[in-house]
Amino acid sequence: MARYREKSVVIEAKQFLPNILPWPEGVEINSDSRTGYIVRMYMTYFPNHDITPGDWVITASDGTRTRCSDGHFRVTYEAIGT
């Protein structure tokens, strides 16, 4: 079986912490969410996802937005500066 490595991709990301403003773009309060918050996704099949405090909001170079748990973010991404 062939082996592959994920290509390097530069993203923008901001961690969602409810007590620190401003929140990442797209995050809002939603009483129907199991966590009390959602992040509005763009250009995805499911436009809203629950977001938990500590999760990261990732914006890709094509403008798509997604959420990522803190644990997954820390093993997948590393800071490259500003």
mmCIF file with all atom_site columns, N, CA, C and O in Angstrom, residues 21-76:
data_model
loop_
_atom_site.group_PDB
_atom_site.id
_atom_site.type_symbol
_atom_site.label_atom_id
_atom_site.label_alt_id
_atom_site.label_comp_id
_atom_site.label_asym_id
_atom_site.label_entity_id
_atom_site.label_seq_id
_atom_site.pdbx_PDB_ins_code
_atom_site.Cartn_x
_atom_site.Cartn_y
_atom_site.Cartn_z
_atom_site.occupancy
_atom_site.B_iso_or_equiv
_atom_site.pdbx_formal_charge
_atom_site.auth_seq_id
_atom_site.auth_comp_id
_atom_site.auth_asym_id
_atom_site.auth_atom_id
_atom_site.pdbx_PDB_model_num
ATOM 1   N N  . LEU A 1 21 ? -13.335 38.457 23.748 1.00 0.00 ? 21 LEU A N  1
ATOM 2   C CA . LEU A 1 21 ? -13.917 39.083 22.565 1.00 0.00 ? 21 LEU A CA 1
ATOM 3   C C  . LEU A 1 21 ? -12.830 39.743 21.728 1.00 0.00 ? 21 LEU A C  1
ATOM 4   O O  . LEU A 1 21 ? -11.828 40.167 22.278 1.00 0.00 ? 21 LEU A O  1
ATOM 5   N N  . PRO A 1 22 ? -12.988 39.877 20.455 1.00 0.00 ? 22 PRO A N  1
ATOM 6   C CA . PRO A 1 22 ? -14.116 39.399 19.678 1.00 0.00 ? 22 PRO A CA 1
ATOM 7   C C  . PRO A 1 22 ? -13.998 37.896 19.433 1.00 0.00 ? 22 PRO A C  1
ATOM 8   O O  . PRO A 1 22 ? -12.900 37.351 19.382 1.00 0.00 ? 22 PRO A O  1
ATOM 9   N N  . TRP A 1 23 ? -15.144 37.242 19.296 1.00 0.00 ? 23 TRP A N  1
ATOM 10  C CA . TRP A 1 23 ? -15.161 35.823 18.951 1.00 0.00 ? 23 TRP A CA 1
ATOM 11  C C  . TRP A 1 23 ? -14.707 35.639 17.507 1.00 0.00 ? 23 TRP A C  1
ATOM 12  O O  . TRP A 1 23 ? -14.769 36.577 16.711 1.00 0.00 ? 23 TRP A O  1
ATOM 13  N N  . PRO A 1 24 ? -14.280 34.435 17.159 1.00 0.00 ? 24 PRO A N  1
ATOM 14  C CA . PRO A 1 24 ? -13.942 34.171 15.756 1.00 0.00 ? 24 PRO A CA 1
ATOM 15  C C  . PRO A 1 24 ? -15.151 34.448 14.854 1.00 0.00 ? 24 PRO A C  1
ATOM 16  O O  . PRO A 1 24 ? -16.300 34.280 15.273 1.00 0.00 ? 24 PRO A O  1
ATOM 17  N N  . GLU A 1 25 ? -14.883 34.880 13.648 1.00 0.00 ? 25 GLU A N  1
ATOM 18  C CA . GLU A 1 25 ? -15.958 35.178 12.704 1.00 0.00 ? 25 GLU A CA 1
ATOM 19  C C  . GLU A 1 25 ? -16.862 33.969 12.511 1.00 0.00 ? 25 GLU A C  1
ATOM 20  O O  . GLU A 1 25 ? -16.393 32.850 12.366 1.00 0.00 ? 25 GLU A O  1
ATOM 21  N N  . GLY A 1 26 ? -18.161 34.198 12.553 1.00 0.00 ? 26 GLY A N  1
ATOM 22  C CA . GLY A 1 26 ? -19.138 33.134 12.333 1.00 0.00 ? 26 GLY A CA 1
ATOM 23  C C  . GLY A 1 26 ? -19.665 32.495 13.597 1.00 0.00 ? 26 GLY A C  1
ATOM 24  O O  . GLY A 1 26 ? -20.651 31.767 13.553 1.00 0.00 ? 26 GLY A O  1
ATOM 25  N N  . VAL A 1 27 ? -19.048 32.740 14.754 1.00 0.00 ? 27 VAL A N  1
ATOM 26  C CA . VAL A 1 27 ? -19.509 32.129 16.010 1.00 0.00 ? 27 VAL A CA 1
ATOM 27  C C  . VAL A 1 27 ? -20.631 32.974 16.597 1.00 0.00 ? 27 VAL A C  1
ATOM 28  O O  . VAL A 1 27 ? -20.560 34.196 16.617 1.00 0.00 ? 27 VAL A O  1
ATOM 29  N N  . GLU A 1 28 ? -21.681 32.313 17.034 1.00 0.00 ? 28 GLU A N  1
ATOM 30  C CA . GLU A 1 28 ? -22.797 33.014 17.656 1.00 0.00 ? 28 GLU A CA 1
ATOM 31  C C  . GLU A 1 28 ? -23.485 32.126 18.683 1.00 0.00 ? 28 GLU A C  1
ATOM 32  O O  . GLU A 1 28 ? -23.340 30.907 18.671 1.00 0.00 ? 28 GLU A O  1
ATOM 33  N N  . ILE A 1 29 ? -24.217 32.762 19.573 1.00 0.00 ? 29 ILE A N  1
ATOM 34  C CA . ILE A 1 29 ? -25.006 32.046 20.576 1.00 0.00 ? 29 ILE A CA 1
ATOM 35  C C  . ILE A 1 29 ? -26.199 31.416 19.883 1.00 0.00 ? 29 ILE A C  1
ATOM 36  O O  . ILE A 1 29 ? -26.818 32.027 19.013 1.00 0.00 ? 29 ILE A O  1
ATOM 37  N N  . ASN A 1 30 ? -26.533 30.176 20.282 1.00 0.00 ? 30 ASN A N  1
ATOM 38  C CA . ASN A 1 30 ? -27.682 29.486 19.707 1.00 0.00 ? 30 ASN A CA 1
ATOM 39  C C  . ASN A 1 30 ? -28.241 28.550 20.764 1.00 0.00 ? 30 ASN A C  1
ATOM 40  O O  . ASN A 1 30 ? -27.611 27.557 21.122 1.00 0.00 ? 30 ASN A O  1
ATOM 41  N N  . SER A 1 31 ? -29.435 28.863 21.252 1.00 0.00 ? 31 SER A N  1
ATOM 42  C CA . SER A 1 31 ? -30.022 28.071 22.345 1.00 0.00 ? 31 SER A CA 1
ATOM 43  C C  . SER A 1 31 ? -30.414 26.661 21.912 1.00 0.00 ? 31 SER A C  1
ATOM 44  O O  . SER A 1 31 ? -30.610 25.794 22.753 1.00 0.00 ? 31 SER A O  1
ATOM 45  N N  . ASP A 1 32 ? -30.516 26.401 20.616 1.00 0.00 ? 32 ASP A N  1
ATOM 46  C CA . ASP A 1 32 ? -30.845 25.061 20.133 1.00 0.00 ? 32 ASP A CA 1
ATOM 47  C C  . ASP A 1 32 ? -29.623 24.149 20.061 1.00 0.00 ? 32 ASP A C  1
ATOM 48  O O  . ASP A 1 32 ? -29.748 22.945 19.890 1.00 0.00 ? 32 ASP A O  1
ATOM 49  N N  . SER A 1 33 ? -28.437 24.711 20.177 1.00 0.00 ? 33 SER A N  1
ATOM 50  C CA . SER A 1 33 ? -27.202 23.937 20.107 1.00 0.00 ? 33 SER A CA 1
ATOM 51  C C  . SER A 1 33 ? -26.966 23.203 21.419 1.00 0.00 ? 33 SER A C  1
ATOM 52  O O  . SER A 1 33 ? -27.286 23.709 22.495 1.00 0.00 ? 33 SER A O  1
ATOM 53  N N  . ARG A 1 34 ? -26.360 22.020 21.356 1.00 0.00 ? 34 ARG A N  1
ATOM 54  C CA . ARG A 1 34 ? -26.066 21.269 22.584 1.00 0.00 ? 34 ARG A CA 1
ATOM 55  C C  . ARG A 1 34 ? -25.014 21.985 23.435 1.00 0.00 ? 34 ARG A C  1
ATOM 56  O O  . ARG A 1 34 ? -24.933 21.792 24.634 1.00 0.00 ? 34 ARG A O  1
ATOM 57  N N  . THR A 1 35 ? -24.185 22.849 22.811 1.00 0.00 ? 35 THR A N  1
ATOM 58  C CA . THR A 1 35 ? -23.141 23.577 23.541 1.00 0.00 ? 35 THR A CA 1
ATOM 59  C C  . THR A 1 35 ? -23.526 25.010 23.847 1.00 0.00 ? 35 THR A C  1
ATOM 60  O O  . THR A 1 35 ? -22.853 25.671 24.628 1.00 0.00 ? 35 THR A O  1
ATOM 61  N N  . GLY A 1 36 ? -24.607 25.499 23.199 1.00 0.00 ? 36 GLY A N  1
ATOM 62  C CA . GLY A 1 36 ? -25.022 26.880 23.391 1.00 0.00 ? 36 GLY A CA 1
ATOM 63  C C  . GLY A 1 36 ? -24.441 27.830 22.358 1.00 0.00 ? 36 GLY A C  1
ATOM 64  O O  . GLY A 1 36 ? -24.760 29.006 22.341 1.00 0.00 ? 36 GLY A O  1
ATOM 65  N N  . TYR A 1 37 ? -23.553 27.297 21.506 1.00 0.00 ? 37 TYR A N  1
ATOM 66  C CA . TYR A 1 37 ? -22.901 28.116 20.480 1.00 0.00 ? 37 TYR A CA 1
ATOM 67  C C  . TYR A 1 37 ? -22.877 27.349 19.162 1.00 0.00 ? 37 TYR A C  1
ATOM 68  O O  . TYR A 1 37 ? -22.823 26.122 19.150 1.00 0.00 ? 37 TYR A O  1
ATOM 69  N N  . ILE A 1 38 ? -22.876 28.086 18.059 1.00 0.00 ? 38 ILE A N  1
ATOM 70  C CA . ILE A 1 38 ? -22.648 27.482 16.746 1.00 0.00 ? 38 ILE A CA 1
ATOM 71  C C  . ILE A 1 38 ? -21.628 28.323 16.004 1.00 0.00 ? 38 ILE A C  1
ATOM 72  O O  . ILE A 1 38 ? -21.352 29.470 16.368 1.00 0.00 ? 38 ILE A O  1
ATOM 73  N N  . VAL A 1 39 ? -21.051 27.727 14.977 1.00 0.00 ? 39 VAL A N  1
ATOM 74  C CA . VAL A 1 39 ? -20.231 28.484 14.037 1.00 0.00 ? 39 VAL A CA 1
ATOM 75  C C  . VAL A 1 39 ? -20.876 28.310 12.677 1.00 0.00 ? 39 VAL A C  1
ATOM 76  O O  . VAL A 1 39 ? -21.206 27.196 12.269 1.00 0.00 ? 39 VAL A O  1
ATOM 77  N N  . ARG A 1 40 ? -21.118 29.409 12.006 1.00 0.00 ? 40 ARG A N  1
ATOM 78  C CA . ARG A 1 40 ? -21.711 29.371 10.671 1.00 0.00 ? 40 ARG A CA 1
ATOM 79  C C  . ARG A 1 40 ? -20.622 29.027 9.668  1.00 0.00 ? 40 ARG A C  1
ATOM 80  O O  . ARG A 1 40 ? -19.606 29.696 9.597  1.00 0.00 ? 40 ARG A O  1
ATOM 81  N N  . MET A 1 41 ? -20.861 27.946 8.928  1.00 0.00 ? 41 MET A N  1
ATOM 82  C CA . MET A 1 41 ? -19.919 27.504 7.911  1.00 0.00 ? 41 MET A CA 1
ATOM 83  C C  . MET A 1 41 ? -20.304 28.125 6.580  1.00 0.00 ? 41 MET A C  1
ATOM 84  O O  . MET A 1 41 ? -21.478 28.403 6.352  1.00 0.00 ? 41 MET A O  1
ATOM 85  N N  . TYR A 1 42 ? -19.352 28.311 5.734  1.00 0.00 ? 42 TYR A N  1
ATOM 86  C CA . TYR A 1 42 ? -19.625 28.836 4.402  1.00 0.00 ? 42 TYR A CA 1
ATOM 87  C C  . TYR A 1 42 ? -19.134 27.846 3.373  1.00 0.00 ? 42 TYR A C  1
ATOM 88  O O  . TYR A 1 42 ? -18.095 27.222 3.538  1.00 0.00 ? 42 TYR A O  1
ATOM 89  N N  . MET A 1 43 ? -19.922 27.695 2.327  1.00 0.00 ? 43 MET A N  1
ATOM 90  C CA . MET A 1 43 ? -19.572 26.824 1.216  1.00 0.00 ? 43 MET A CA 1
ATOM 91  C C  . MET A 1 43 ? -19.488 25.368 1.650  1.00 0.00 ? 43 MET A C  1
ATOM 92  O O  . MET A 1 43 ? -18.621 24.631 1.215  1.00 0.00 ? 43 MET A O  1
ATOM 93  N N  . THR A 1 44 ? -20.357 24.957 2.585  1.00 0.00 ? 44 THR A N  1
ATOM 94  C CA . THR A 1 44 ? -20.408 23.568 3.021  1.00 0.00 ? 44 THR A CA 1
ATOM 95  C C  . THR A 1 44 ? -21.854 23.085 2.955  1.00 0.00 ? 44 THR A C  1
ATOM 96  O O  . THR A 1 44 ? -22.785 23.885 2.945  1.00 0.00 ? 44 THR A O  1
ATOM 97  N N  . TYR A 1 45 ? -22.028 21.779 2.930  1.00 0.00 ? 45 TYR A N  1
ATOM 98  C CA . TYR A 1 45 ? -23.365 21.191 2.848  1.00 0.00 ? 45 TYR A CA 1
ATOM 99  C C  . TYR A 1 45 ? -24.180 21.481 4.101  1.00 0.00 ? 45 TYR A C  1
ATOM 100 O O  . TYR A 1 45 ? -25.369 21.744 4.041  1.00 0.00 ? 45 TYR A O  1
ATOM 101 N N  . PHE A 1 46 ? -23.552 21.399 5.264  1.00 0.00 ? 46 PHE A N  1
ATOM 102 C CA . PHE A 1 46 ? -24.215 21.702 6.527  1.00 0.00 ? 46 PHE A CA 1
ATOM 103 C C  . PHE A 1 46 ? -23.723 23.065 6.999  1.00 0.00 ? 46 PHE A C  1
ATOM 104 O O  . PHE A 1 46 ? -22.570 23.198 7.396  1.00 0.00 ? 46 PHE A O  1
ATOM 105 N N  . PRO A 1 47 ? -24.590 24.099 6.959  1.00 0.00 ? 47 PRO A N  1
ATOM 106 C CA . PRO A 1 47 ? -24.119 25.464 7.191  1.00 0.00 ? 47 PRO A CA 1
ATOM 107 C C  . PRO A 1 47 ? -23.804 25.827 8.636  1.00 0.00 ? 47 PRO A C  1
ATOM 108 O O  . PRO A 1 47 ? -23.107 26.790 8.873  1.00 0.00 ? 47 PRO A O  1
ATOM 109 N N  . ASN A 1 48 ? -24.280 25.081 9.621  1.00 0.00 ? 48 ASN A N  1
ATOM 110 C CA . ASN A 1 48 ? -24.032 25.420 11.022 1.00 0.00 ? 48 ASN A CA 1
ATOM 111 C C  . ASN A 1 48 ? -23.535 24.198 11.782 1.00 0.00 ? 48 ASN A C  1
ATOM 112 O O  . ASN A 1 48 ? -24.070 23.114 11.623 1.00 0.00 ? 48 ASN A O  1
ATOM 113 N N  . HIS A 1 49 ? -22.536 24.406 12.607 1.00 0.00 ? 49 HIS A N  1
ATOM 114 C CA . HIS A 1 49 ? -22.002 23.325 13.441 1.00 0.00 ? 49 HIS A CA 1
ATOM 115 C C  . HIS A 1 49 ? -21.915 23.810 14.873 1.00 0.00 ? 49 HIS A C  1
ATOM 116 O O  . HIS A 1 49 ? -21.562 24.961 15.125 1.00 0.00 ? 49 HIS A O  1
ATOM 117 N N  . ASP A 1 50 ? -22.203 22.919 15.831 1.00 0.00 ? 50 ASP A N  1
ATOM 118 C CA . ASP A 1 50 ? -21.982 23.247 17.238 1.00 0.00 ? 50 ASP A CA 1
ATOM 119 C C  . ASP A 1 50 ? -20.499 23.507 17.426 1.00 0.00 ? 50 ASP A C  1
ATOM 120 O O  . ASP A 1 50 ? -19.649 22.853 16.818 1.00 0.00 ? 50 ASP A O  1
ATOM 121 N N  . ILE A 1 51 ? -20.178 24.458 18.289 1.00 0.00 ? 51 ILE A N  1
ATOM 122 C CA . ILE A 1 51 ? -18.786 24.725 18.630 1.00 0.00 ? 51 ILE A CA 1
ATOM 123 C C  . ILE A 1 51 ? -18.679 24.749 20.145 1.00 0.00 ? 51 ILE A C  1
ATOM 124 O O  . ILE A 1 51 ? -19.563 25.266 20.828 1.00 0.00 ? 51 ILE A O  1
ATOM 125 N N  . THR A 1 52 ? -17.647 24.148 20.657 1.00 0.00 ? 52 THR A N  1
ATOM 126 C CA . THR A 1 52 ? -17.406 24.050 22.086 1.00 0.00 ? 52 THR A CA 1
ATOM 127 C C  . THR A 1 52 ? -16.315 25.030 22.472 1.00 0.00 ? 52 THR A C  1
ATOM 128 O O  . THR A 1 52 ? -15.347 25.194 21.722 1.00 0.00 ? 52 THR A O  1
ATOM 129 N N  . PRO A 1 53 ? -16.430 25.695 23.620 1.00 0.00 ? 53 PRO A N  1
ATOM 130 C CA . PRO A 1 53 ? -15.339 26.554 24.049 1.00 0.00 ? 53 PRO A CA 1
ATOM 131 C C  . PRO A 1 53 ? -14.010 25.803 24.002 1.00 0.00 ? 53 PRO A C  1
ATOM 132 O O  . PRO A 1 53 ? -13.909 24.660 24.435 1.00 0.00 ? 53 PRO A O  1
ATOM 133 N N  . GLY A 1 54 ? -13.010 26.433 23.424 1.00 0.00 ? 54 GLY A N  1
ATOM 134 C CA . GLY A 1 54 ? -11.693 25.819 23.252 1.00 0.00 ? 54 GLY A CA 1
ATOM 135 C C  . GLY A 1 54 ? -11.465 25.317 21.842 1.00 0.00 ? 54 GLY A C  1
ATOM 136 O O  . GLY A 1 54 ? -10.322 25.105 21.438 1.00 0.00 ? 54 GLY A O  1
ATOM 137 N N  . ASP A 1 55 ? -12.548 25.101 21.078 1.00 0.00 ? 55 ASP A N  1
ATOM 138 C CA . ASP A 1 55 ? -12.401 24.709 19.674 1.00 0.00 ? 55 ASP A CA 1
ATOM 139 C C  . ASP A 1 55 ? -11.782 25.849 18.874 1.00 0.00 ? 55 ASP A C  1
ATOM 140 O O  . ASP A 1 55 ? -11.812 27.005 19.294 1.00 0.00 ? 55 ASP A O  1
ATOM 141 N N  . TRP A 1 56 ? -11.266 25.525 17.702 1.00 0.00 ? 56 TRP A N  1
ATOM 142 C CA . TRP A 1 56 ? -10.676 26.502 16.796 1.00 0.00 ? 56 TRP A CA 1
ATOM 143 C C  . TRP A 1 56 ? -11.577 26.684 15.590 1.00 0.00 ? 56 TRP A C  1
ATOM 144 O O  . TRP A 1 56 ? -12.182 25.725 15.109 1.00 0.00 ? 56 TRP A O  1
ATOM 145 N N  . VAL A 1 57 ? -11.655 27.918 15.094 1.00 0.00 ? 57 VAL A N  1
ATOM 146 C CA . VAL A 1 57 ? -12.349 28.212 13.849 1.00 0.00 ? 57 VAL A CA 1
ATOM 147 C C  . VAL A 1 57 ? -11.276 28.407 12.794 1.00 0.00 ? 57 VAL A C  1
ATOM 148 O O  . VAL A 1 57 ? -10.406 29.268 12.925 1.00 0.00 ? 57 VAL A O  1
ATOM 149 N N  . ILE A 1 58 ? -11.313 27.567 11.767 1.00 0.00 ? 58 ILE A N  1
ATOM 150 C CA . ILE A 1 58 ? -10.302 27.582 10.715 1.00 0.00 ? 58 ILE A CA 1
ATOM 151 C C  . ILE A 1 58 ? -10.908 28.173 9.453  1.00 0.00 ? 58 ILE A C  1
ATOM 152 O O  . ILE A 1 58 ? -11.985 27.787 9.036  1.00 0.00 ? 58 ILE A O  1
ATOM 153 N N  . THR A 1 59 ? -10.181 29.108 8.855  1.00 0.00 ? 59 THR A N  1
ATOM 154 C CA . THR A 1 59 ? -10.580 29.672 7.572  1.00 0.00 ? 59 THR A CA 1
ATOM 155 C C  . THR A 1 59 ? -9.504  29.310 6.559  1.00 0.00 ? 59 THR A C  1
ATOM 156 O O  . THR A 1 59 ? -8.346  29.691 6.706  1.00 0.00 ? 59 THR A O  1
ATOM 157 N N  . ALA A 1 60 ? -9.895  28.538 5.546  1.00 0.00 ? 60 ALA A N  1
ATOM 158 C CA . ALA A 1 60 ? -8.952  28.105 4.512  1.00 0.00 ? 60 ALA A CA 1
ATOM 159 C C  . ALA A 1 60 ? -8.751  29.220 3.485  1.00 0.00 ? 60 ALA A C  1
ATOM 160 O O  . ALA A 1 60 ? -9.481  30.201 3.464  1.00 0.00 ? 60 ALA A O  1
ATOM 161 N N  . SER A 1 61 ? -7.767  29.051 2.635  1.00 0.00 ? 61 SER A N  1
ATOM 162 C CA . SER A 1 61 ? -7.442  30.072 1.639  1.00 0.00 ? 61 SER A CA 1
ATOM 163 C C  . SER A 1 61 ? -8.587  30.326 0.671  1.00 0.00 ? 61 SER A C  1
ATOM 164 O O  . SER A 1 61 ? -8.688  31.406 0.100  1.00 0.00 ? 61 SER A O  1
ATOM 165 N N  . ASP A 1 62 ? -9.483  29.360 0.490  1.00 0.00 ? 62 ASP A N  1
ATOM 166 C CA . ASP A 1 62 ? -10.623 29.555 -0.421 1.00 0.00 ? 62 ASP A CA 1
ATOM 167 C C  . ASP A 1 62 ? -11.839 30.148 0.289  1.00 0.00 ? 62 ASP A C  1
ATOM 168 O O  . ASP A 1 62 ? -12.901 30.291 -0.296 1.00 0.00 ? 62 ASP A O  1
ATOM 169 N N  . GLY A 1 63 ? -11.696 30.503 1.575  1.00 0.00 ? 63 GLY A N  1
ATOM 170 C CA . GLY A 1 63 ? -12.776 31.133 2.320  1.00 0.00 ? 63 GLY A CA 1
ATOM 171 C C  . GLY A 1 63 ? -13.667 30.186 3.077  1.00 0.00 ? 63 GLY A C  1
ATOM 172 O O  . GLY A 1 63 ? -14.516 30.618 3.844  1.00 0.00 ? 63 GLY A O  1
ATOM 173 N N  . THR A 1 64 ? -13.504 28.882 2.897  1.00 0.00 ? 64 THR A N  1
ATOM 174 C CA . THR A 1 64 ? -14.332 27.944 3.653  1.00 0.00 ? 64 THR A CA 1
ATOM 175 C C  . THR A 1 64 ? -13.946 28.002 5.125  1.00 0.00 ? 64 THR A C  1
ATOM 176 O O  . THR A 1 64 ? -12.793 28.238 5.476  1.00 0.00 ? 64 THR A O  1
ATOM 177 N N  . ARG A 1 65 ? -14.930 27.807 5.971  1.00 0.00 ? 65 ARG A N  1
ATOM 178 C CA . ARG A 1 65 ? -14.727 27.894 7.408  1.00 0.00 ? 65 ARG A CA 1
ATOM 179 C C  . ARG A 1 65 ? -15.178 26.585 8.024  1.00 0.00 ? 65 ARG A C  1
ATOM 180 O O  . ARG A 1 65 ? -16.174 26.006 7.623  1.00 0.00 ? 65 ARG A O  1
ATOM 181 N N  . THR A 1 66 ? -14.444 26.119 9.025  1.00 0.00 ? 66 THR A N  1
ATOM 182 C CA . THR A 1 66 ? -14.805 24.902 9.739  1.00 0.00 ? 66 THR A CA 1
ATOM 183 C C  . THR A 1 66 ? -14.339 25.015 11.179 1.00 0.00 ? 66 THR A C  1
ATOM 184 O O  . THR A 1 66 ? -13.574 25.915 11.529 1.00 0.00 ? 66 THR A O  1
ATOM 185 N N  . ARG A 1 67 ? -14.805 24.098 12.001 1.00 0.00 ? 67 ARG A N  1
ATOM 186 C CA . ARG A 1 67 ? -14.352 24.061 13.399 1.00 0.00 ? 67 ARG A CA 1
ATOM 187 C C  . ARG A 1 67 ? -13.423 22.877 13.581 1.00 0.00 ? 67 ARG A C  1
ATOM 188 O O  . ARG A 1 67 ? -13.481 21.901 12.831 1.00 0.00 ? 67 ARG A O  1
ATOM 189 N N  . CYS A 1 68 ? -12.580 22.965 14.580 1.00 0.00 ? 68 CYS A N  1
ATOM 190 C CA . CYS A 1 68 ? -11.626 21.899 14.855 1.00 0.00 ? 68 CYS A CA 1
ATOM 191 C C  . CYS A 1 68 ? -11.428 21.837 16.365 1.00 0.00 ? 68 CYS A C  1
ATOM 192 O O  . CYS A 1 68 ? -11.241 22.875 17.008 1.00 0.00 ? 68 CYS A O  1
ATOM 193 N N  . SER A 1 69 ? -11.475 20.633 16.924 1.00 0.00 ? 69 SER A N  1
ATOM 194 C CA . SER A 1 69 ? -11.253 20.501 18.364 1.00 0.00 ? 69 SER A CA 1
ATOM 195 C C  . SER A 1 69 ? -9.820  20.928 18.698 1.00 0.00 ? 69 SER A C  1
ATOM 196 O O  . SER A 1 69 ? -8.917  20.860 17.862 1.00 0.00 ? 69 SER A O  1
ATOM 197 N N  . ASP A 1 70 ? -9.620  21.384 19.920 1.00 0.00 ? 70 ASP A N  1
ATOM 198 C CA . ASP A 1 70 ? -8.294  21.839 20.339 1.00 0.00 ? 70 ASP A CA 1
ATOM 199 C C  . ASP A 1 70 ? -7.257  20.729 20.222 1.00 0.00 ? 70 ASP A C  1
ATOM 200 O O  . ASP A 1 70 ? -6.155  20.951 19.731 1.00 0.00 ? 70 ASP A O  1
ATOM 201 N N  . GLY A 1 71 ? -7.608  19.513 20.634 1.00 0.00 ? 71 GLY A N  1
ATOM 202 C CA . GLY A 1 71 ? -6.652  18.402 20.564 1.00 0.00 ? 71 GLY A CA 1
ATOM 203 C C  . GLY A 1 71 ? -6.230  18.096 19.142 1.00 0.00 ? 71 GLY A C  1
ATOM 204 O O  . GLY A 1 71 ? -5.042  17.932 18.856 1.00 0.00 ? 71 GLY A O  1
ATOM 205 N N  . HIS A 1 72 ? -7.202  18.010 18.237 1.00 0.00 ? 72 HIS A N  1
ATOM 206 C CA . HIS A 1 72 ? -6.880  17.741 16.831 1.00 0.00 ? 72 HIS A CA 1
ATOM 207 C C  . HIS A 1 72 ? -6.080  18.890 16.235 1.00 0.00 ? 72 HIS A C  1
ATOM 208 O O  . HIS A 1 72 ? -5.115  18.674 15.486 1.00 0.00 ? 72 HIS A O  1
ATOM 209 N N  . PHE A 1 73 ? -6.431  20.129 16.570 1.00 0.00 ? 73 PHE A N  1
ATOM 210 C CA . PHE A 1 73 ? -5.725  21.291 16.043 1.00 0.00 ? 73 PHE A CA 1
ATOM 211 C C  . PHE A 1 73 ? -4.253  21.242 16.448 1.00 0.00 ? 73 PHE A C  1
ATOM 212 O O  . PHE A 1 73 ? -3.362  21.456 15.635 1.00 0.00 ? 73 PHE A O  1
ATOM 213 N N  . ARG A 1 74 ? -3.991  20.941 17.706 1.00 0.00 ? 74 ARG A N  1
ATOM 214 C CA . ARG A 1 74 ? -2.603  20.976 18.209 1.00 0.00 ? 74 ARG A CA 1
ATOM 215 C C  . ARG A 1 74 ? -1.714  19.888 17.600 1.00 0.00 ? 74 ARG A C  1
ATOM 216 O O  . ARG A 1 74 ? -0.518  20.086 17.461 1.00 0.00 ? 74 ARG A O  1
ATOM 217 N N  . VAL A 1 75 ? -2.278  18.737 17.223 1.00 0.00 ? 75 VAL A N  1
ATOM 218 C CA . VAL A 1 75 ? -1.443  17.711 16.594 1.00 0.00 ? 75 VAL A CA 1
ATOM 219 C C  . VAL A 1 75 ? -1.343  17.890 15.081 1.00 0.00 ? 75 VAL A C  1
ATOM 220 O O  . VAL A 1 75 ? -0.470  17.305 14.456 1.00 0.00 ? 75 VAL A O  1
ATOM 221 N N  . THR A 1 76 ? -2.210  18.726 14.501 1.00 0.00 ? 76 THR A N  1
ATOM 222 C CA . THR A 1 76 ? -2.241  18.899 13.054 1.00 0.00 ? 76 THR A CA 1
ATOM 223 C C  . THR A 1 76 ? -1.529  20.160 12.592 1.00 0.00 ? 76 THR A C  1
ATOM 224 O O  . THR A 1 76 ? -0.900  20.169 11.538 1.00 0.00 ? 76 THR A O  1
#
